[in-house]
mmCIF file of C-alpha atoms in Angstrom:
data_model
loop_
_atom_site.group_PDB
_atom_site.id
_atom_site.type_symbol
_atom_site.label_atom_id
_atom_site.label_comp_id
_atom_site.label_asym_id
_atom_site.label_seq_id
_atom_site.Cartn_x
_atom_site.Cartn_y
_atom_site.Cartn_z
ATOM 1 C CA UNK A 1 0.000 0.000 0.000
ATOM 2 C CA UNK A 2 1.377 3.429 -0.807
ATOM 3 C CA UNK A 3 2.498 5.402 2.229
ATOM 4 C CA UNK A 4 0.921 8.833 1.553
ATOM 5 C CA UNK A 5 -2.487 7.214 1.150
ATOM 6 C CA UNK A 6 -2.024 5.221 4.344
ATOM 7 C CA UNK A 7 -0.974 8.371 6.207
ATOM 8 C CA UNK A 8 -4.017 10.231 4.910
ATOM 9 C CA UNK A 9 -6.344 7.426 6.000
ATOM 10 C CA UNK A 10 -4.735 7.322 9.467
ATOM 11 C CA UNK A 11 -4.997 11.101 9.815
ATOM 12 C CA UNK A 12 -8.656 11.003 8.811
ATOM 13 C CA UNK A 13 -9.303 8.228 11.295
ATOM 14 C CA UNK A 14 -7.605 10.175 14.080
ATOM 15 C CA UNK A 15 -9.609 13.291 13.243
ATOM 16 C CA UNK A 16 -12.830 11.332 13.200
ATOM 17 C CA UNK A 17 -12.136 9.976 16.655
ATOM 18 C CA UNK A 18 -11.266 13.278 18.304
ATOM 19 C CA UNK A 19 -14.892 13.923 19.198
ATOM 20 C CA UNK A 20 -15.487 10.397 20.391
ATOM 21 C CA UNK A 21 -12.553 10.346 22.775
ATOM 22 C CA UNK A 22 -12.517 13.944 23.934
ATOM 23 C CA UNK A 23 -10.986 14.492 27.360
ATOM 24 C CA UNK A 24 -13.260 13.905 30.325
ATOM 25 C CA UNK A 25 -12.995 16.961 32.530
ATOM 26 C CA UNK A 26 -15.997 16.957 34.808
ATOM 27 C CA UNK A 27 -16.361 17.024 38.563
ATOM 28 C CA UNK A 28 -14.775 14.082 40.332
ATOM 29 C CA UNK A 29 -14.588 12.726 43.867
ATOM 30 C CA UNK A 30 -12.245 14.921 45.913
ATOM 31 C CA UNK A 31 -12.929 18.089 43.895
ATOM 32 C CA UNK A 32 -14.242 21.131 45.694
ATOM 33 C CA UNK A 33 -17.794 22.043 44.731
ATOM 34 C CA UNK A 34 -17.646 25.285 42.725
ATOM 35 C CA UNK A 35 -19.354 28.385 44.045
ATOM 36 C CA UNK A 36 -22.893 27.842 42.803
ATOM 37 C CA UNK A 37 -23.911 31.412 43.498
ATOM 38 C CA UNK A 38 -21.493 32.520 40.796
ATOM 39 C CA UNK A 39 -23.189 30.403 38.129
ATOM 40 C CA UNK A 40 -25.961 31.552 35.843
ATOM 41 C CA UNK A 41 -28.648 29.543 37.577
ATOM 42 C CA UNK A 42 -32.236 30.721 37.467
ATOM 43 C CA UNK A 43 -34.167 30.283 40.695
ATOM 44 C CA UNK A 44 -33.597 30.583 44.395
ATOM 45 C CA UNK A 45 -30.539 28.861 45.768
ATOM 46 C CA UNK A 46 -30.443 27.573 49.362
ATOM 47 C CA UNK A 47 -29.384 30.223 51.886
ATOM 48 C CA UNK A 48 -26.053 28.596 52.655
ATOM 49 C CA UNK A 49 -23.950 25.617 51.690
ATOM 50 C CA UNK A 50 -21.268 26.202 54.299
ATOM 51 C CA UNK A 51 -20.791 23.269 56.663
ATOM 52 C CA UNK A 52 -23.712 21.415 55.086
ATOM 53 C CA UNK A 53 -23.944 18.091 53.324
ATOM 54 C CA UNK A 54 -25.060 19.038 49.822
ATOM 55 C CA UNK A 55 -26.709 16.851 47.221
ATOM 56 C CA UNK A 56 -26.496 18.440 43.772
ATOM 57 C CA UNK A 57 -28.734 16.585 41.358
ATOM 58 C CA UNK A 58 -28.723 17.287 37.621
ATOM 59 C CA UNK A 59 -32.024 16.321 36.012
ATOM 60 C CA UNK A 60 -34.268 17.020 33.058
ATOM 61 C CA UNK A 61 -38.031 16.993 32.585
ATOM 62 C CA UNK A 62 -37.860 14.458 29.753
ATOM 63 C CA UNK A 63 -35.820 11.972 31.786
ATOM 64 C CA UNK A 64 -37.940 9.191 33.307
ATOM 65 C CA UNK A 65 -35.455 8.092 36.021
ATOM 66 C CA UNK A 66 -35.335 11.739 37.138
ATOM 67 C CA UNK A 67 -39.089 11.627 37.711
ATOM 68 C CA UNK A 68 -38.604 8.463 39.758
ATOM 69 C CA UNK A 69 -35.875 10.099 41.809
ATOM 70 C CA UNK A 70 -37.894 13.138 42.895
ATOM 71 C CA UNK A 71 -40.105 11.426 45.520
ATOM 72 C CA UNK A 72 -36.975 9.835 47.003
ATOM 73 C CA UNK A 73 -35.126 13.166 47.107
ATOM 74 C CA UNK A 74 -38.164 14.740 48.769
ATOM 75 C CA UNK A 75 -38.193 11.966 51.362
ATOM 76 C CA UNK A 76 -34.475 12.498 52.038
ATOM 77 C CA UNK A 77 -35.002 16.258 52.297
ATOM 78 C CA UNK A 78 -37.775 15.850 54.857
ATOM 79 C CA UNK A 79 -35.778 13.317 56.855
ATOM 80 C CA UNK A 80 -32.344 14.935 56.910
ATOM 81 C CA UNK A 81 -32.698 18.682 56.253
ATOM 82 C CA UNK A 82 -32.854 19.401 59.980
ATOM 83 C CA UNK A 83 -29.562 17.589 60.445
ATOM 84 C CA UNK A 84 -27.763 19.614 57.771
ATOM 85 C CA UNK A 85 -28.631 18.137 54.379
ATOM 86 C CA UNK A 86 -29.230 20.558 51.530
ATOM 87 C CA UNK A 87 -30.654 19.252 48.267
ATOM 88 C CA UNK A 88 -30.240 21.304 45.117
ATOM 89 C CA UNK A 89 -31.883 19.964 41.971
ATOM 90 C CA UNK A 90 -30.470 21.599 38.858
ATOM 91 C CA UNK A 91 -32.746 21.338 35.848
ATOM 92 C CA UNK A 92 -30.936 21.165 32.525
ATOM 93 C CA UNK A 93 -34.092 22.008 30.584
ATOM 94 C CA UNK A 94 -33.562 24.769 28.084
ATOM 95 C CA UNK A 95 -37.249 25.670 28.159
ATOM 96 C CA UNK A 96 -38.547 26.918 31.497
ATOM 97 C CA UNK A 97 -42.076 25.767 30.631
ATOM 98 C CA UNK A 98 -40.956 22.122 30.505
ATOM 99 C CA UNK A 99 -39.377 22.396 33.932
ATOM 100 C CA UNK A 100 -42.442 24.101 35.409
ATOM 101 C CA UNK A 101 -44.759 21.471 33.938
ATOM 102 C CA UNK A 102 -42.628 18.733 35.524
ATOM 103 C CA UNK A 103 -42.607 20.488 38.888
ATOM 104 C CA UNK A 104 -46.390 20.848 38.873
ATOM 105 C CA UNK A 105 -46.621 17.098 38.568
ATOM 106 C CA UNK A 106 -43.795 16.362 41.017
ATOM 107 C CA UNK A 107 -44.204 18.796 43.867
ATOM 108 C CA UNK A 108 -41.084 19.142 46.016
ATOM 109 C CA UNK A 109 -39.982 21.382 48.851
ATOM 110 C CA UNK A 110 -36.213 21.343 48.234
ATOM 111 C CA UNK A 111 -34.450 23.913 46.060
ATOM 112 C CA UNK A 112 -34.810 23.597 42.313
ATOM 113 C CA UNK A 113 -32.969 25.874 39.910
ATOM 114 C CA UNK A 114 -32.627 25.982 36.152
ATOM 115 C CA UNK A 115 -29.383 25.742 34.237
ATOM 116 C CA UNK A 116 -31.005 26.799 30.986
ATOM 117 C CA UNK A 117 -27.710 27.726 29.363
ATOM 118 C CA UNK A 118 -26.447 24.229 30.328
ATOM 119 C CA UNK A 119 -23.116 25.693 31.415
ATOM 120 C CA UNK A 120 -22.959 24.165 34.889
ATOM 121 C CA UNK A 121 -23.970 20.714 33.677
ATOM 122 C CA UNK A 122 -21.307 20.938 30.976
ATOM 123 C CA UNK A 123 -18.775 21.949 33.614
ATOM 124 C CA UNK A 124 -19.817 18.991 35.769
ATOM 125 C CA UNK A 125 -19.832 16.825 32.630
ATOM 126 C CA UNK A 126 -22.819 14.825 33.751
ATOM 127 C CA UNK A 127 -22.441 11.751 31.585
ATOM 128 C CA UNK A 128 -25.849 10.387 32.528
ATOM 129 C CA UNK A 129 -29.254 11.830 33.315
ATOM 130 C CA UNK A 130 -29.734 12.118 36.228
ATOM 131 C CA UNK A 131 -26.304 12.511 37.782
ATOM 132 C CA UNK A 132 -25.894 13.557 41.383
ATOM 133 C CA UNK A 133 -22.963 14.721 43.449
ATOM 134 C CA UNK A 134 -22.921 14.300 47.203
ATOM 135 C CA UNK A 135 -20.750 16.890 48.878
ATOM 136 C CA UNK A 136 -19.390 16.606 52.422
ATOM 137 C CA UNK A 137 -19.433 19.306 55.083
ATOM 138 C CA UNK A 138 -15.911 20.271 53.965
ATOM 139 C CA UNK A 139 -17.258 21.275 50.534
ATOM 140 C CA UNK A 140 -15.580 18.400 48.725
ATOM 141 C CA UNK A 141 -17.387 15.982 46.417
ATOM 142 C CA UNK A 142 -17.473 12.609 48.163
ATOM 143 C CA UNK A 143 -19.857 10.445 46.155
ATOM 144 C CA UNK A 144 -21.162 10.489 42.594
ATOM 145 C CA UNK A 145 -24.290 8.709 41.382
ATOM 146 C CA UNK A 146 -24.905 7.917 37.729
ATOM 147 C CA UNK A 147 -28.533 7.369 36.868
ATOM 148 C CA UNK A 148 -31.197 6.393 39.362
ATOM 149 C CA UNK A 149 -32.131 2.832 40.317
ATOM 150 C CA UNK A 150 -34.923 3.337 42.816
ATOM 151 C CA UNK A 151 -34.205 1.032 45.776
ATOM 152 C CA UNK A 152 -30.480 0.592 45.175
ATOM 153 C CA UNK A 153 -29.757 4.304 44.814
ATOM 154 C CA UNK A 154 -32.037 5.213 47.722
ATOM 155 C CA UNK A 155 -30.213 2.797 50.029
ATOM 156 C CA UNK A 156 -26.848 4.202 48.889
ATOM 157 C CA UNK A 157 -28.031 7.787 49.423
ATOM 158 C CA UNK A 158 -29.190 7.001 52.962
ATOM 159 C CA UNK A 159 -25.943 5.249 53.928
ATOM 160 C CA UNK A 160 -23.766 7.986 52.415
ATOM 161 C CA UNK A 161 -25.792 10.904 53.753
ATOM 162 C CA UNK A 162 -25.852 9.458 57.258
ATOM 163 C CA UNK A 163 -22.082 8.915 57.211
ATOM 164 C CA UNK A 164 -21.457 12.459 55.941
ATOM 165 C CA UNK A 165 -23.825 14.026 58.456
ATOM 166 C CA UNK A 166 -21.874 12.384 61.270
ATOM 167 C CA UNK A 167 -18.715 14.239 60.243
ATOM 168 C CA UNK A 168 -17.942 17.434 62.058
ATOM 169 C CA UNK A 169 -18.383 20.709 60.165
ATOM 170 C CA UNK B 1 1.441 21.800 -5.048
ATOM 171 C CA UNK B 2 1.554 20.630 -1.438
ATOM 172 C CA UNK B 3 -1.487 22.737 -0.569
ATOM 173 C CA UNK B 4 -3.380 21.288 -3.493
ATOM 174 C CA UNK B 5 -2.591 17.764 -2.282
ATOM 175 C CA UNK B 6 -3.890 18.605 1.174
ATOM 176 C CA UNK B 7 -7.112 20.200 -0.045
ATOM 177 C CA UNK B 8 -9.118 17.055 -0.791
ATOM 178 C CA UNK B 9 -8.123 15.162 2.402
ATOM 179 C CA UNK B 10 -8.875 18.343 4.355
ATOM 180 C CA UNK B 11 -12.370 18.642 2.907
ATOM 181 C CA UNK B 12 -13.019 14.936 3.514
ATOM 182 C CA UNK B 13 -11.691 15.255 7.076
ATOM 183 C CA UNK B 14 -14.039 18.168 7.771
ATOM 184 C CA UNK B 15 -17.014 16.274 6.379
ATOM 185 C CA UNK B 16 -16.196 13.063 8.252
ATOM 186 C CA UNK B 17 -15.435 14.866 11.510
ATOM 187 C CA UNK B 18 -18.631 16.872 11.393
ATOM 188 C CA UNK B 19 -20.561 13.614 11.341
ATOM 189 C CA UNK B 20 -19.046 12.420 14.624
ATOM 190 C CA UNK B 21 -20.493 14.997 16.982
ATOM 191 C CA UNK B 22 -21.194 13.631 20.442
ATOM 192 C CA UNK B 23 -24.606 14.420 21.858
ATOM 193 C CA UNK B 24 -24.200 14.973 25.562
ATOM 194 C CA UNK B 25 -26.757 13.372 27.903
ATOM 195 C CA UNK B 26 -28.257 16.735 28.847
ATOM 196 C CA UNK B 27 -28.757 17.584 25.164
ATOM 197 C CA UNK B 28 -30.924 14.565 24.444
ATOM 198 C CA UNK B 29 -34.307 16.191 24.919
ATOM 199 C CA UNK B 30 -35.204 15.842 21.250
ATOM 200 C CA UNK B 31 -33.933 12.267 21.054
ATOM 201 C CA UNK B 32 -35.953 11.334 24.134
ATOM 202 C CA UNK B 33 -39.148 12.685 22.610
ATOM 203 C CA UNK B 34 -41.989 10.246 22.098
ATOM 204 C CA UNK B 35 -42.062 10.953 18.370
ATOM 205 C CA UNK B 36 -38.516 9.574 18.072
ATOM 206 C CA UNK B 37 -39.693 6.102 19.092
ATOM 207 C CA UNK B 38 -39.872 3.567 16.289
ATOM 208 C CA UNK B 39 -42.649 1.700 18.127
ATOM 209 C CA UNK B 40 -44.893 4.686 18.856
ATOM 210 C CA UNK B 41 -47.678 3.415 16.573
ATOM 211 C CA UNK B 42 -48.963 0.019 17.837
ATOM 212 C CA UNK B 43 -50.896 -0.654 14.613
ATOM 213 C CA UNK B 44 -47.836 -0.135 12.457
ATOM 214 C CA UNK B 45 -45.776 -2.335 14.792
ATOM 215 C CA UNK B 46 -48.275 -5.187 14.606
ATOM 216 C CA UNK B 47 -48.479 -4.873 10.805
ATOM 217 C CA UNK B 48 -44.711 -4.972 10.448
ATOM 218 C CA UNK B 49 -44.500 -7.934 12.833
ATOM 219 C CA UNK B 50 -47.066 -9.728 10.704
ATOM 220 C CA UNK B 51 -45.126 -9.023 7.514
ATOM 221 C CA UNK B 52 -41.844 -10.193 9.010
ATOM 222 C CA UNK B 53 -43.417 -13.283 10.483
ATOM 223 C CA UNK B 54 -45.351 -14.339 7.370
ATOM 224 C CA UNK B 55 -42.707 -13.438 4.765
ATOM 225 C CA UNK B 56 -39.488 -14.067 6.594
ATOM 226 C CA UNK B 57 -40.425 -16.323 9.512
ATOM 227 C CA UNK B 58 -38.876 -13.701 11.744
ATOM 228 C CA UNK B 59 -40.457 -12.762 15.024
ATOM 229 C CA UNK B 60 -39.519 -10.506 17.940
ATOM 230 C CA UNK B 61 -36.168 -8.882 18.538
ATOM 231 C CA UNK B 62 -37.465 -5.543 17.336
ATOM 232 C CA UNK B 63 -36.889 -3.536 20.462
ATOM 233 C CA UNK B 64 -34.058 -2.283 22.584
ATOM 234 C CA UNK B 65 -33.921 -1.018 26.128
ATOM 235 C CA UNK B 66 -34.309 2.708 26.613
ATOM 236 C CA UNK B 67 -35.607 5.400 24.366
ATOM 237 C CA UNK B 68 -32.365 7.094 23.410
ATOM 238 C CA UNK B 69 -32.493 9.596 26.216
ATOM 239 C CA UNK B 70 -29.227 8.330 27.675
ATOM 240 C CA UNK B 71 -30.857 7.807 31.043
ATOM 241 C CA UNK B 72 -29.053 5.321 33.272
#
């Protein structure tokens, strides 16, 4: 086979794969949670994250597992908010109407904000919907959950939240 | 001469690369829409199943898990 042609084919192959294997640069365990007040989030953020165990959940109105996760998150909020758990659900819906329609159907009392520009979710590089990040009292990401499997994820949330709440602020 | 030789591979590379865009999970709203489902019309599904079964002796295996929304 002639070499220039082979080189061209290899170069084309490499170019084609650049998008498929782009560097993964999202939030990982051990990273400090960025200042969420500095992001372009629409909606009311919780009063304070300092010294709290924070559950940041990225979701979308069209995502069925997200709908399944909301009653569980509400249950966790009611059970642990007094002890220092803060839940922040970040909607990645571009259209506010879709988010509002979802929230009418799934009424919750924890904080829900919209990342309509999808900048924060891109920064977190949520590779599934939903994806949640559990942050310790020290502000560092301690656990990451991909997707939502009702009983399994709920049991993991409870175990992790209880262990994080026991830590001193 | 060198530039001319690079022109065609360059154009091909651009065309090929543009077809490899990754759709991120949070961008899959349109893909997750009901209208994107191949099995959204039960009548059409049963007709196609009938055709496959009677003409090709093929049955089942027409579905996959998930609706393309990238959930879980």
